[in-house]
Amino acid sequence: VNTSTTDDPSTTPGPLYPFGAGDTVSSRSDDGSSPPITLEQPFVYFGKPYQQIHVNHNGHLTFNAAFTSYTPYRFPAFSSRDLIAPFWTDLDNRRNGTISYRQYSSGSVLQQATQDINQYFPNLGFSVNWVFVATWDKVPYYNTFGTEITFQVVLIAGGQSSFILMNYGEIAPTTQNIQAGYDTVNSIHYFSIPGSFQSNDTTFSYTSNVNVAGRWAFQTNATTSTTDGPSTTPGEFTLHPINS
């Protein structure tokens, strides 16, 4: 798999974390994936410490192996796979768009993540020591190259705690099914962001559970079982009008 590093200036539209300069760019391939990315420190995902990750082009992350599926299934799926899906649908970066990723262990991104997590999850006294950012920038849907979809997933770790942010920029409308959220082996933990498998996919840019339009935040180091979404999800679902 061919990857490269971009020197383009970092940009941060909407709620997105910085991306661009210094990122590793994934190959231009339909239904492709990054090579296995060795994490600079383990990321604890509901009790499991993972040391590698794959950025799959169709809008999801997996740990043990690449996952090329372009047809989303609904969460909870009760499958044998741990899956983080900021925007699982049929995407195609062969002509347009950039899929990139980067790890951070120091600098302003860690400061931003520390501030965000302590705001969304107060009373933890959380200190970030590692961040992984994967960004889909202006990637089109399959067979519709004039469309542009921008979104991002951010993994945040410090001590024994771990969190995920899902950030949404501009989302072009589509008739394709979309699943956003996360799932675990046997769906012991799962969450489906409102708008998944519905006709209002563009609303991802305007909804939130932390009162930041286009951002959803989750704590993912919990080990207790649940079948109705994460008990540690902060805040309430909010819809931010387009003109607000």
CSV table of C-alpha atoms in Angstrom, one decimal:
chain,number,residue,atom,x,y,z
A,1,VAL,CA,0.0,0.0,0.0
A,2,ASN,CA,1.4,3.4,-1.0
A,3,THR,CA,1.4,6.1,1.6
A,4,SER,CA,2.9,9.6,1.6
A,5,THR,CA,3.3,12.5,3.8
A,6,THR,CA,1.7,15.8,3.0
A,7,ASP,CA,3.2,19.2,3.5
A,8,ASP,CA,0.0,21.1,2.9
A,9,PRO,CA,-0.9,23.6,5.6
A,10,SER,CA,-3.1,22.3,8.3
A,11,THR,CA,-6.7,23.4,8.2
A,12,THR,CA,-9.5,23.1,10.7
A,13,PRO,CA,-12.9,23.7,9.2
A,14,GLY,CA,-15.8,23.4,11.7
A,15,PRO,CA,-15.1,21.3,14.7
A,16,LEU,CA,-12.2,19.4,13.2
A,17,TYR,CA,-8.8,19.0,14.8
A,18,PRO,CA,-5.7,20.2,12.8
A,19,PHE,CA,-4.9,18.1,9.8
A,20,GLY,CA,-2.8,18.3,6.7
A,21,ALA,CA,0.9,19.2,7.4
A,22,GLY,CA,2.7,16.2,8.8
A,23,ASP,CA,-0.1,13.7,8.1
A,24,THR,CA,0.5,10.3,6.4
A,25,VAL,CA,-1.7,10.1,3.4
A,26,SER,CA,-3.4,6.8,2.6
A,27,SER,CA,-3.3,5.4,-0.9
A,28,ARG,CA,-5.9,6.3,-3.6
A,29,SER,CA,-7.8,3.1,-3.8
A,30,ASP,CA,-11.5,2.3,-3.8
A,31,ASP,CA,-12.4,0.1,-0.7
A,32,GLY,CA,-8.8,0.4,0.4
A,33,SER,CA,-7.2,0.8,3.8
A,34,SER,CA,-4.0,2.0,5.4
A,35,PRO,CA,-1.4,-0.5,6.3
A,36,PRO,CA,-1.4,-1.6,10.0
A,37,ILE,CA,-0.4,1.5,12.0
A,38,THR,CA,1.6,0.8,15.1
A,39,LEU,CA,0.4,2.9,17.9
A,40,GLU,CA,2.9,4.8,20.0
A,41,GLN,CA,1.1,3.6,23.0
A,42,PRO,CA,-1.8,1.2,23.5
A,43,PHE,CA,-5.3,2.5,23.1
A,44,VAL,CA,-7.8,0.9,25.5
A,45,TYR,CA,-11.1,0.1,23.8
A,46,PHE,CA,-13.6,-1.1,26.3
A,47,GLY,CA,-11.0,-3.0,28.3
A,48,LYS,CA,-8.9,-4.2,25.4
A,49,PRO,CA,-5.5,-2.6,24.9
A,50,TYR,CA,-4.8,-2.4,21.2
A,51,GLN,CA,-1.4,-1.6,19.7
A,52,GLN,CA,-2.3,-1.2,16.1
A,53,ILE,CA,-5.1,0.2,14.0
A,54,HIS,CA,-6.2,0.4,10.4
A,55,VAL,CA,-7.8,3.5,8.7
A,56,ASN,CA,-10.3,2.0,6.3
A,57,HIS,CA,-11.3,4.2,3.4
A,58,ASN,CA,-15.0,3.5,3.7
A,59,GLY,CA,-15.2,5.5,6.9
A,60,HIS,CA,-14.2,3.2,9.8
A,61,LEU,CA,-11.3,2.1,11.9
A,62,THR,CA,-10.5,-1.5,12.9
A,63,PHE,CA,-7.8,-2.9,15.1
A,64,ASN,CA,-6.8,-6.5,14.3
A,65,ALA,CA,-7.1,-6.4,10.5
A,66,ALA,CA,-8.2,-4.1,7.6
A,67,PHE,CA,-12.0,-4.1,6.9
A,68,THR,CA,-13.0,-3.2,3.3
A,69,SER,CA,-16.8,-3.3,3.7
A,70,TYR,CA,-18.6,-0.5,1.9
A,71,THR,CA,-22.1,-1.7,3.0
A,72,PRO,CA,-22.8,-0.6,6.6
A,73,TYR,CA,-24.7,-2.7,9.0
A,74,ARG,CA,-26.8,-1.3,11.9
A,75,PHE,CA,-25.4,-1.1,15.4
A,76,PRO,CA,-25.7,-3.1,17.5
A,77,ALA,CA,-24.5,-5.8,15.1
A,78,PHE,CA,-23.5,-8.5,17.6
A,79,SER,CA,-20.5,-9.3,15.4
A,80,SER,CA,-17.0,-10.5,16.2
A,81,ARG,CA,-15.4,-7.2,15.4
A,82,ASP,CA,-14.5,-4.1,17.4
A,83,LEU,CA,-15.3,-1.2,15.1
A,84,ILE,CA,-15.2,2.6,15.2
A,85,ALA,CA,-17.2,4.1,12.5
A,86,PRO,CA,-17.4,7.9,12.2
A,87,PHE,CA,-19.1,7.7,8.8
A,88,TRP,CA,-19.4,4.2,7.4
A,89,THR,CA,-20.7,4.3,3.8
A,90,ASP,CA,-19.4,3.6,0.2
A,91,LEU,CA,-16.6,6.2,-0.4
A,92,ASP,CA,-14.1,6.5,-3.2
A,93,ASN,CA,-10.9,8.5,-3.0
A,94,ARG,CA,-9.4,7.4,-6.3
A,95,ARG,CA,-9.8,10.7,-8.0
A,96,ASN,CA,-10.6,13.3,-5.3
A,97,GLY,CA,-10.3,13.8,-1.6
A,98,THR,CA,-7.6,12.9,0.9
A,99,ILE,CA,-7.6,10.3,3.7
A,100,SER,CA,-4.8,11.0,6.2
A,101,TYR,CA,-3.8,10.2,9.7
A,102,ARG,CA,-1.2,11.2,12.4
A,103,GLN,CA,-0.2,10.5,16.0
A,104,TYR,CA,0.7,13.1,18.5
A,105,SER,CA,2.6,12.7,21.8
A,106,SER,CA,3.3,16.4,22.4
A,107,GLY,CA,2.3,19.9,21.4
A,108,SER,CA,-0.9,22.0,20.9
A,109,VAL,CA,-3.1,19.1,19.8
A,110,LEU,CA,-2.6,17.4,23.2
A,111,GLN,CA,-3.4,20.7,24.9
A,112,GLN,CA,-6.6,21.0,22.9
A,113,ALA,CA,-7.6,17.4,23.6
A,114,THR,CA,-7.0,17.8,27.3
A,115,GLN,CA,-9.1,21.0,27.4
A,116,ASP,CA,-11.9,19.3,25.4
A,117,ILE,CA,-12.1,16.1,27.4
A,118,ASN,CA,-12.1,17.9,30.8
A,119,GLN,CA,-14.9,20.1,29.5
A,120,TYR,CA,-17.0,17.2,28.3
A,121,PHE,CA,-16.2,14.9,31.1
A,122,PRO,CA,-15.7,17.1,34.2
A,123,ASN,CA,-14.3,15.9,37.5
A,124,LEU,CA,-11.8,13.4,35.9
A,125,GLY,CA,-8.8,15.6,36.1
A,126,PHE,CA,-7.8,14.0,32.8
A,127,SER,CA,-4.4,14.6,31.2
A,128,VAL,CA,-3.8,13.5,27.6
A,129,ASN,CA,-0.5,11.9,26.6
A,130,TRP,CA,-1.4,10.6,23.1
A,131,VAL,CA,-3.8,11.5,20.3
A,132,PHE,CA,-4.5,9.8,17.0
A,133,VAL,CA,-6.3,11.8,14.3
A,134,ALA,CA,-7.7,10.3,11.1
A,135,THR,CA,-9.3,12.7,8.6
A,136,TRP,CA,-11.4,12.2,5.4
A,137,ASP,CA,-11.1,15.5,3.6
A,138,LYS,CA,-13.5,16.2,0.7
A,139,VAL,CA,-13.8,12.5,-0.2
A,140,PRO,CA,-16.7,11.7,-2.6
A,141,TYR,CA,-19.2,9.0,-2.4
A,142,TYR,CA,-18.7,6.1,-4.8
A,143,ASN,CA,-19.6,6.9,-8.4
A,144,THR,CA,-20.5,10.5,-7.5
A,145,PHE,CA,-17.2,12.3,-7.8
A,146,GLY,CA,-18.8,15.8,-7.6
A,147,THR,CA,-19.8,15.2,-3.9
A,148,GLU,CA,-17.6,16.1,-1.0
A,149,ILE,CA,-17.6,14.7,2.5
A,150,THR,CA,-15.3,15.8,5.3
A,151,PHE,CA,-15.2,14.1,8.7
A,152,GLN,CA,-12.7,13.0,11.3
A,153,VAL,CA,-12.2,10.6,14.2
A,154,VAL,CA,-9.9,11.4,17.1
A,155,LEU,CA,-8.6,8.8,19.6
A,156,ILE,CA,-7.4,10.3,22.9
A,157,ALA,CA,-5.6,8.5,25.7
A,158,GLY,CA,-4.0,9.3,29.0
A,159,GLY,CA,-3.3,6.9,31.9
A,160,GLN,CA,-6.1,4.2,32.0
A,161,SER,CA,-8.6,6.5,30.3
A,162,SER,CA,-9.5,6.7,26.6
A,163,PHE,CA,-12.0,8.7,24.5
A,164,ILE,CA,-13.2,9.1,21.0
A,165,LEU,CA,-14.3,12.3,19.2
A,166,MET,CA,-16.2,12.2,15.9
A,167,ASN,CA,-16.0,15.5,14.1
A,168,TYR,CA,-18.1,16.4,11.0
A,169,GLY,CA,-17.4,19.1,8.5
A,170,GLU,CA,-19.5,19.5,5.3
A,171,ILE,CA,-21.5,16.3,4.5
A,172,ALA,CA,-23.0,16.1,1.0
A,173,PRO,CA,-26.5,14.5,0.8
A,174,THR,CA,-26.8,10.9,-0.5
A,175,THR,CA,-29.2,8.1,-0.9
A,176,GLN,CA,-26.6,5.7,0.5
A,177,ASN,CA,-27.0,4.1,3.9
A,178,ILE,CA,-24.7,5.5,6.6
A,179,GLN,CA,-23.8,4.1,10.0
A,180,ALA,CA,-22.0,6.4,12.4
A,181,GLY,CA,-21.0,5.4,15.9
A,182,TYR,CA,-19.1,2.4,17.3
A,183,ASP,CA,-19.6,-1.2,18.0
A,184,THR,CA,-17.8,-3.9,19.9
A,185,VAL,CA,-17.5,-7.7,19.8
A,186,ASN,CA,-21.0,-9.1,20.6
A,187,SER,CA,-22.2,-5.5,20.9
A,188,ILE,CA,-21.5,-5.4,24.7
A,189,HIS,CA,-20.9,-1.7,24.1
A,190,TYR,CA,-22.3,0.2,21.1
A,191,PHE,CA,-23.7,3.6,20.1
A,192,SER,CA,-25.4,4.7,16.9
A,193,ILE,CA,-25.4,8.5,16.2
A,194,PRO,CA,-28.8,9.8,15.3
A,195,GLY,CA,-29.1,10.2,11.6
A,196,SER,CA,-27.6,6.7,10.9
A,197,PHE,CA,-29.7,4.8,8.3
A,198,GLN,CA,-31.9,7.8,7.8
A,199,SER,CA,-32.4,10.3,5.0
A,200,ASN,CA,-31.1,13.2,7.0
A,201,ASP,CA,-27.4,12.4,6.7
A,202,THR,CA,-26.3,16.0,6.4
A,203,THR,CA,-27.4,16.7,10.0
A,204,PHE,CA,-24.3,15.1,11.3
A,205,SER,CA,-22.7,18.5,10.8
A,206,TYR,CA,-25.2,20.1,13.1
A,207,THR,CA,-25.9,17.6,15.9
A,208,SER,CA,-23.8,16.9,19.1
A,209,ASN,CA,-23.9,15.3,22.5
A,210,VAL,CA,-21.4,17.9,23.9
A,211,ASN,CA,-23.1,21.1,22.6
A,212,VAL,CA,-20.5,21.6,19.9
A,213,ALA,CA,-22.1,21.5,16.4
A,214,GLY,CA,-20.7,18.5,14.5
A,215,ARG,CA,-19.0,16.8,17.3
A,216,TRP,CA,-19.8,13.7,19.3
A,217,ALA,CA,-17.6,12.5,22.3
A,218,PHE,CA,-17.4,9.1,24.0
A,219,GLN,CA,-15.5,7.6,26.8
A,220,THR,CA,-14.3,4.1,25.7
A,221,ASN,CA,-12.3,2.7,28.6
A,222,ALA,CA,-15.4,1.5,30.5
A,223,THR,CA,-15.6,-2.3,31.1
A,224,THR,CA,-19.2,-2.5,32.3
A,225,SER,CA,-21.8,-4.1,30.0
A,226,THR,CA,-24.6,-2.2,28.3
A,227,THR,CA,-27.0,-2.8,25.5
A,228,ASP,CA,-28.4,0.6,25.1
A,229,GLY,CA,-25.4,2.8,24.4
A,230,PRO,CA,-22.6,4.1,26.6
A,231,SER,CA,-23.6,5.2,30.1
A,232,THR,CA,-20.6,7.5,30.0
A,233,THR,CA,-21.8,9.6,27.1
A,234,PRO,CA,-21.9,13.2,28.3
A,235,GLY,CA,-24.6,15.7,27.8
A,236,GLU,CA,-27.8,15.5,25.8
A,237,PHE,CA,-28.4,15.2,22.1
A,238,THR,CA,-28.7,18.7,20.6
A,239,LEU,CA,-29.5,20.0,17.2
A,240,HIS,CA,-27.8,23.2,16.1
A,241,PRO,CA,-29.7,25.1,13.4
A,242,ILE,CA,-27.7,25.8,10.3
A,243,ASN,CA,-27.9,29.5,10.7
A,244,SER,CA,-27.1,29.6,14.4
